PDB file of C-alpha atoms in Angstrom:
ATOM      1  CA  MET H   1      98.415  57.361 -64.107  1.00  0.00           C
ATOM      2  CA  THR H   2      94.683  59.385 -64.178  1.00  0.00           C
ATOM      3  CA  VAL H   3      93.963  61.920 -61.776  1.00  0.00           C
ATOM      4  CA  PRO H   4      90.929  63.222 -61.267  1.00  0.00           C
ATOM      5  CA  ASP H   5      89.454  66.873 -61.268  1.00  0.00           C
ATOM      6  CA  GLY H   6      91.108  68.417 -58.341  1.00  0.00           C
ATOM      7  CA  ARG H   7      93.797  65.805 -57.279  1.00  0.00           C
ATOM      8  CA  SER H   8      97.119  66.841 -56.369  1.00  0.00           C
ATOM      9  CA  PHE H   9      99.965  64.262 -57.366  1.00  0.00           C
ATOM     10  CA  ILE H  10     102.707  66.536 -57.048  1.00  0.00           C
ATOM     11  CA  GLU H  11     103.134  67.827 -53.639  1.00  0.00           C
ATOM     12  CA  GLU H  12     105.401  71.743 -53.134  1.00  0.00           C
ATOM     13  CA  GLY H  13     108.795  70.550 -50.882  1.00  0.00           C
ATOM     14  CA  GLU H  14     108.189  66.260 -51.085  1.00  0.00           C
ATOM     15  CA  PRO H  15     110.784  64.359 -52.143  1.00  0.00           C
ATOM     16  CA  ALA H  16     111.276  64.584 -55.959  1.00  0.00           C
ATOM     17  CA  HIS H  17     111.727  60.567 -57.063  1.00  0.00           C
ATOM     18  CA  ASP H  18     109.817  61.316 -60.498  1.00  0.00           C
ATOM     19  CA  PHE H  19     109.445  63.007 -62.861  1.00  0.00           C
ATOM     20  CA  PHE H  20     105.542  63.546 -65.042  1.00  0.00           C
ATOM     21  CA  VAL H  21     104.925  63.260 -69.254  1.00  0.00           C
ATOM     22  CA  VAL H  22     101.132  64.833 -69.155  1.00  0.00           C
ATOM     23  CA  THR H  23      99.416  63.243 -71.658  1.00  0.00           C
ATOM     24  CA  GLY H  24      96.060  63.639 -71.708  1.00  0.00           C
ATOM     25  CA  GLY H  25      93.438  66.326 -70.379  1.00  0.00           C
ATOM     26  CA  ARG H  26      95.153  69.504 -68.422  1.00  0.00           C
ATOM     27  CA  VAL H  27      96.990  70.443 -65.446  1.00  0.00           C
ATOM     28  CA  LYS H  28      97.641  73.187 -62.671  1.00  0.00           C
ATOM     29  CA  LEU H  29     100.376  74.528 -60.989  1.00  0.00           C
ATOM     30  CA  PHE H  30     100.929  76.012 -58.159  1.00  0.00           C
ATOM     31  CA  THR H  31     103.263  77.273 -55.185  1.00  0.00           C
ATOM     32  CA  LEU H  32     102.332  77.451 -51.499  1.00  0.00           C
ATOM     33  CA  LEU H  33     102.256  81.222 -49.974  1.00  0.00           C
ATOM     34  CA  PRO H  34     103.518  81.965 -46.039  1.00  0.00           C
ATOM     35  CA  ASP H  35      99.971  82.417 -45.669  1.00  0.00           C
ATOM     36  CA  GLY H  36      98.437  79.033 -46.962  1.00  0.00           C
ATOM     37  CA  ARG H  37      97.370  80.839 -50.231  1.00  0.00           C
ATOM     38  CA  ARG H  38      97.344  79.154 -53.639  1.00  0.00           C
ATOM     39  CA  GLN H  39     100.197  81.669 -56.453  1.00  0.00           C
ATOM     40  CA  ILE H  40      99.487  79.504 -59.530  1.00  0.00           C
ATOM     41  CA  THR H  41     102.648  79.180 -61.587  1.00  0.00           C
ATOM     42  CA  GLY H  42     101.381  77.853 -64.792  1.00  0.00           C
ATOM     43  CA  PHE H  43      99.141  75.515 -66.893  1.00  0.00           C
ATOM     44  CA  ALA H  44     100.225  72.117 -68.501  1.00  0.00           C
ATOM     45  CA  GLU H  45      98.714  70.200 -71.377  1.00  0.00           C
ATOM     46  CA  GLY H  46      99.183  67.246 -72.957  1.00  0.00           C
ATOM     47  CA  GLY H  47     103.426  66.743 -74.561  1.00  0.00           C
ATOM     48  CA  ASP H  48     104.220  68.994 -71.681  1.00  0.00           C
ATOM     49  CA  PHE H  49     107.222  67.796 -69.038  1.00  0.00           C
ATOM     50  CA  LEU H  50     106.597  68.398 -65.038  1.00  0.00           C
ATOM     51  CA  GLY H  51     109.494  67.419 -62.286  1.00  0.00           C
ATOM     52  CA  LEU H  52     112.177  67.848 -64.422  1.00  0.00           C
ATOM     53  CA  ALA H  53     114.233  69.801 -63.400  1.00  0.00           C
ATOM     54  CA  ALA H  54     113.636  69.375 -59.454  1.00  0.00           C
ATOM     55  CA  SER H  55     116.539  68.377 -57.424  1.00  0.00           C
ATOM     56  CA  THR H  56     115.637  66.647 -54.122  1.00  0.00           C
ATOM     57  CA  SER H  57     111.613  67.487 -54.020  1.00  0.00           C
ATOM     58  CA  TYR H  58     109.765  69.693 -55.828  1.00  0.00           C
ATOM     59  CA  ALA H  59     109.298  73.262 -55.951  1.00  0.00           C
ATOM     60  CA  PHE H  60     105.753  73.573 -57.315  1.00  0.00           C
ATOM     61  CA  GLY H  61     102.290  71.459 -56.801  1.00  0.00           C
ATOM     62  CA  ALA H  62      99.991  70.203 -59.408  1.00  0.00           C
ATOM     63  CA  GLU H  63      96.173  69.275 -59.299  1.00  0.00           C
ATOM     64  CA  ALA H  64      93.874  67.548 -62.362  1.00  0.00           C
ATOM     65  CA  LEU H  65      91.955  69.904 -64.568  1.00  0.00           C
ATOM     66  CA  GLY H  66      89.702  67.381 -65.246  1.00  0.00           C
ATOM     67  CA  THR H  67      91.179  63.706 -65.297  1.00  0.00           C
ATOM     68  CA  ALA H  68      93.701  63.776 -66.481  1.00  0.00           C
ATOM     69  CA  VAL H  69      96.172  61.181 -67.721  1.00  0.00           C
ATOM     70  CA  LEU H  70      99.639  61.442 -66.864  1.00  0.00           C
ATOM     71  CA  CYS H  71     103.100  58.743 -67.847  1.00  0.00           C
ATOM     72  CA  ARG H  72     105.252  59.197 -64.778  1.00  0.00           C
ATOM     73  CA  PHE H  73     109.340  58.155 -64.195  1.00  0.00           C
ATOM     74  CA  PRO H  74     111.785  57.689 -62.221  1.00  0.00           C
ATOM     75  CA  HIS H  75     113.867  60.054 -61.850  1.00  0.00           C
ATOM     76  CA  ALA H  76     116.511  56.841 -61.206  1.00  0.00           C
ATOM     77  CA  SER H  77     115.717  55.195 -64.303  1.00  0.00           C
ATOM     78  CA  MET H  78     116.603  57.767 -66.622  1.00  0.00           C
ATOM     79  CA  GLN H  79     120.218  57.685 -67.925  1.00  0.00           C
ATOM     80  CA  ARG H  80     118.209  54.111 -68.863  1.00  0.00           C
ATOM     81  CA  LEU H  81     115.542  55.748 -70.711  1.00  0.00           C
ATOM     82  CA  THR H  82     117.453  58.156 -72.294  1.00  0.00           C
ATOM     83  CA  SER H  83     120.217  55.478 -73.646  1.00  0.00           C
ATOM     84  CA  ARG H  84     117.349  53.369 -75.186  1.00  0.00           C
ATOM     85  CA  PHE H  85     115.467  56.185 -76.388  1.00  0.00           C
ATOM     86  CA  PRO H  86     118.189  58.203 -77.728  1.00  0.00           C
ATOM     87  CA  ASN H  87     115.263  61.324 -79.193  1.00  0.00           C
ATOM     88  CA  LEU H  88     114.363  61.890 -75.770  1.00  0.00           C
ATOM     89  CA  GLU H  89     117.756  63.003 -74.765  1.00  0.00           C
ATOM     90  CA  HIS H  90     117.259  65.493 -76.712  1.00  0.00           C
ATOM     91  CA  ARG H  91     113.752  66.449 -76.189  1.00  0.00           C
ATOM     92  CA  LEU H  92     114.673  67.046 -72.741  1.00  0.00           C
ATOM     93  CA  ARG H  93     116.733  69.694 -73.078  1.00  0.00           C
ATOM     94  CA  GLN H  94     114.313  70.980 -75.364  1.00  0.00           C
ATOM     95  CA  GLU H  95     112.059  72.091 -72.411  1.00  0.00           C
ATOM     96  CA  ALA H  96     114.280  72.544 -69.397  1.00  0.00           C
ATOM     97  CA  SER H  97     115.355  75.677 -72.334  1.00  0.00           C
ATOM     98  CA  ARG H  98     111.307  75.711 -73.160  1.00  0.00           C
ATOM     99  CA  GLU H  99     111.051  76.513 -69.367  1.00  0.00           C
ATOM    100  CA  LEU H 100     113.717  78.809 -68.914  1.00  0.00           C
ATOM    101  CA  THR H 101     111.854  81.116 -71.590  1.00  0.00           C
ATOM    102  CA  LEU H 102     108.543  81.046 -70.154  1.00  0.00           C
ATOM    103  CA  MET H 103     110.188  81.415 -66.855  1.00  0.00           C
ATOM    104  CA  GLN H 104     111.597  84.697 -67.926  1.00  0.00           C
ATOM    105  CA  ALA H 105     108.496  85.704 -69.936  1.00  0.00           C
ATOM    106  CA  ARG H 106     106.519  85.060 -67.213  1.00  0.00           C
ATOM    107  CA  MET H 107     108.698  87.497 -64.501  1.00  0.00           C
ATOM    108  CA  THR H 108     108.389  90.376 -67.570  1.00  0.00           C
ATOM    109  CA  LEU H 109     104.070  89.228 -67.337  1.00  0.00           C
ATOM    110  CA  LEU H 110     103.862  90.426 -63.672  1.00  0.00           C
ATOM    111  CA  GLY H 111     106.264  93.669 -62.977  1.00  0.00           C
ATOM    112  CA  ARG H 112     105.536  94.964 -65.964  1.00  0.00           C
ATOM    113  CA  LYS H 113     102.362  94.528 -68.282  1.00  0.00           C
ATOM    114  CA  THR H 114      99.571  96.578 -66.776  1.00  0.00           C
ATOM    115  CA  ALA H 115      96.296  94.590 -66.420  1.00  0.00           C
ATOM    116  CA  ARG H 116      94.846  94.166 -69.975  1.00  0.00           C
ATOM    117  CA  GLU H 117      98.274  93.326 -71.197  1.00  0.00           C
ATOM    118  CA  ARG H 118      98.769  90.448 -68.492  1.00  0.00           C
ATOM    119  CA  LEU H 119      95.066  89.545 -69.920  1.00  0.00           C
ATOM    120  CA  ALA H 120      96.159  89.392 -73.235  1.00  0.00           C
ATOM    121  CA  THR H 121      99.535  87.803 -73.206  1.00  0.00           C
ATOM    122  CA  PHE H 122      97.433  84.942 -71.035  1.00  0.00           C
ATOM    123  CA  LEU H 123      94.758  84.181 -74.448  1.00  0.00           C
ATOM    124  CA  MET H 124      97.946  84.804 -76.688  1.00  0.00           C
ATOM    125  CA  GLU H 125      99.944  81.973 -74.598  1.00  0.00           C
ATOM    126  CA  ARG H 126      96.278  79.456 -73.932  1.00  0.00           C
ATOM    127  CA  ALA H 127      95.996  79.467 -78.337  1.00  0.00           C
ATOM    128  CA  ARG H 128      99.509  78.979 -78.596  1.00  0.00           C
ATOM    129  CA  GLN H 129      99.972  76.050 -76.164  1.00  0.00           C
ATOM    130  CA  LEU H 130      96.430  74.962 -77.531  1.00  0.00           C
ATOM    131  CA  SER H 131      98.183  74.670 -81.399  1.00  0.00           C
ATOM    132  CA  ALA H 132      95.069  76.431 -81.950  1.00  0.00           C
ATOM    133  CA  PRO H 133      94.844  76.218 -85.680  1.00  0.00           C
ATOM    134  CA  VAL H 134      94.750  79.782 -87.482  1.00  0.00           C
ATOM    135  CA  PRO H 135      93.475  78.892 -91.363  1.00  0.00           C
ATOM    136  CA  GLU H 136      94.746  82.727 -91.985  1.00  0.00           C
ATOM    137  CA  PRO H 137      96.461  85.000 -90.351  1.00  0.00           C
ATOM    138  CA  HIS H 138      93.139  87.609 -89.030  1.00  0.00           C
ATOM    139  CA  ALA H 139      91.286  84.641 -88.380  1.00  0.00           C
ATOM    140  CA  PRO H 140      89.134  83.827 -84.619  1.00  0.00           C
ATOM    141  CA  ILE H 141      90.697  81.552 -82.597  1.00  0.00           C
ATOM    142  CA  GLU H 142      88.460  79.199 -80.896  1.00  0.00           C
ATOM    143  CA  LEU H 143      89.831  78.170 -77.202  1.00  0.00           C
ATOM    144  CA  ASP H 144      88.741  76.867 -74.362  1.00  0.00           C
ATOM    145  CA  LEU H 145      89.524  77.722 -70.737  1.00  0.00           C
ATOM    146  CA  PRO H 146      88.965  75.205 -68.085  1.00  0.00           C
ATOM    147  CA  MET H 147      90.629  76.696 -64.807  1.00  0.00           C
ATOM    148  CA  PRO H 148      87.949  79.127 -63.119  1.00  0.00           C
ATOM    149  CA  ARG H 149      88.653  82.767 -63.342  1.00  0.00           C
ATOM    150  CA  THR H 150      89.744  82.694 -59.897  1.00  0.00           C
ATOM    151  CA  ASP H 151      92.571  80.145 -60.987  1.00  0.00           C
ATOM    152  CA  ILE H 152      92.846  83.047 -64.119  1.00  0.00           C
ATOM    153  CA  ALA H 153      92.871  85.906 -61.441  1.00  0.00           C
ATOM    154  CA  ASP H 154      95.964  83.757 -59.414  1.00  0.00           C
ATOM    155  CA  TYR H 155      98.081  83.214 -62.492  1.00  0.00           C
ATOM    156  CA  LEU H 156      98.615  87.127 -63.408  1.00  0.00           C
ATOM    157  CA  GLY H 157      98.279  88.438 -60.030  1.00  0.00           C
ATOM    158  CA  LEU H 158      94.772  90.041 -60.472  1.00  0.00           C
ATOM    159  CA  THR H 159      91.856  90.620 -58.911  1.00  0.00           C
ATOM    160  CA  ILE H 160      88.979  88.170 -60.056  1.00  0.00           C
ATOM    161  CA  GLU H 161      87.096  91.460 -60.297  1.00  0.00           C
ATOM    162  CA  THR H 162      90.265  93.034 -62.651  1.00  0.00           C
ATOM    163  CA  VAL H 163      90.034  89.615 -64.648  1.00  0.00           C
ATOM    164  CA  SER H 164      86.094  90.354 -64.943  1.00  0.00           C
ATOM    165  CA  ARG H 165      86.286  93.354 -65.994  1.00  0.00           C
ATOM    166  CA  VAL H 166      88.814  93.255 -68.668  1.00  0.00           C
ATOM    167  CA  LEU H 167      87.344  90.611 -70.207  1.00  0.00           C
ATOM    168  CA  SER H 168      83.986  92.114 -70.475  1.00  0.00           C
ATOM    169  CA  ALA H 169      85.612  94.970 -71.611  1.00  0.00           C
ATOM    170  CA  PHE H 170      87.205  92.945 -74.288  1.00  0.00           C
ATOM    171  CA  LYS H 171      83.846  92.101 -75.160  1.00  0.00           C
ATOM    172  CA  ARG H 172      82.838  95.219 -75.914  1.00  0.00           C
ATOM    173  CA  GLU H 173      85.183  96.293 -77.814  1.00  0.00           C
ATOM    174  CA  GLY H 174      84.721  93.154 -80.211  1.00  0.00           C
ATOM    175  CA  LEU H 175      87.795  91.798 -79.315  1.00  0.00           C
ATOM    176  CA  ILE H 176      86.396  88.566 -78.018  1.00  0.00           C
ATOM    177  CA  SER H 177      83.043  86.849 -77.419  1.00  0.00           C
ATOM    178  CA  ILE H 178      82.664  84.811 -74.725  1.00  0.00           C
ATOM    179  CA  ARG H 179      79.677  81.623 -74.923  1.00  0.00           C
ATOM    180  CA  GLY H 180      79.389  79.779 -71.491  1.00  0.00           C
ATOM    181  CA  ILE H 181      82.418  79.839 -68.479  1.00  0.00           C
ATOM    182  CA  THR H 182      84.698  77.776 -70.658  1.00  0.00           C
ATOM    183  CA  HIS H 183      85.263  79.478 -73.961  1.00  0.00           C
ATOM    184  CA  ILE H 184      86.177  82.257 -75.417  1.00  0.00           C
ATOM    185  CA  THR H 185      86.603  83.286 -79.309  1.00  0.00           C
ATOM    186  CA  ILE H 186      89.426  85.421 -80.036  1.00  0.00           C
ATOM    187  CA  MET H 187      88.010  87.737 -82.300  1.00  0.00           C
ATOM    188  CA  GLN H 188      90.334  89.305 -83.065  1.00  0.00           C
ATOM    189  CA  PRO H 189      93.737  87.652 -83.270  1.00  0.00           C
ATOM    190  CA  ASP H 190      96.164  90.819 -84.505  1.00  0.00           C
ATOM    191  CA  ARG H 191      94.973  93.337 -82.174  1.00  0.00           C
ATOM    192  CA  ILE H 192      95.023  90.391 -78.320  1.00  0.00           C
ATOM    193  CA  ALA H 193      98.345  90.270 -79.398  1.00  0.00           C
ATOM    194  CA  ALA H 194      99.683  93.949 -80.003  1.00  0.00           C
ATOM    195  CA  ILE H 195      98.195  94.656 -76.368  1.00  0.00           C
ATOM    196  CA  ALA H 196      99.837  91.413 -74.946  1.00  0.00           C
ATOM    197  CA  GLU H 197     103.240  93.971 -76.725  1.00  0.00           C
ATOM    198  CA  GLY H 198     102.050  96.874 -74.974  1.00  0.00           C
ATOM    199  CA  LEU H 199     101.487  97.864 -78.425  1.00  0.00           C
ATOM    200  CA  GLU H 200      98.202  99.236 -77.911  1.00  0.00           C
TER     201      GLU H 200
END
């Protein structure tokens, strides 16, 4: 299925009949707060599974960031799929383990880290998620960030002003360069990684 930019394809609280695999494009995940605001909880790329852990209803919503291409599988056919594709069961276990690890990391991100550490963590997460090629240990990393600054702020539990201020500080310090709205180059990945870990 092809989902146009800004279109939701998973609605929080709706019956969880299917799970999805992102095969192209990007997706943002969110939950709704009681006052109607949205909290961004993650960003999915090609190869990511969505809705695997759902029992009876979806615990999050999902919306395309740009055009997204997805494969949709009914939960009811899971056993048939794993019987037909034995490697799929192992892959699903790996994905469930990855989701748990990401959830634990996110709790640390929101509960303990400073604004600088949160943004540095986000940049390194994106670098790992995009599998950005790094020919040398300290070589610059090119990142395309299709999500608006407001989504980044929501994801990190910060205001958009704080995100802009920290990005500007990173730029002044020569840690990153910014081209246009969506492209960031991590000029000193070792230092950004150190900030993310609270070591600088």
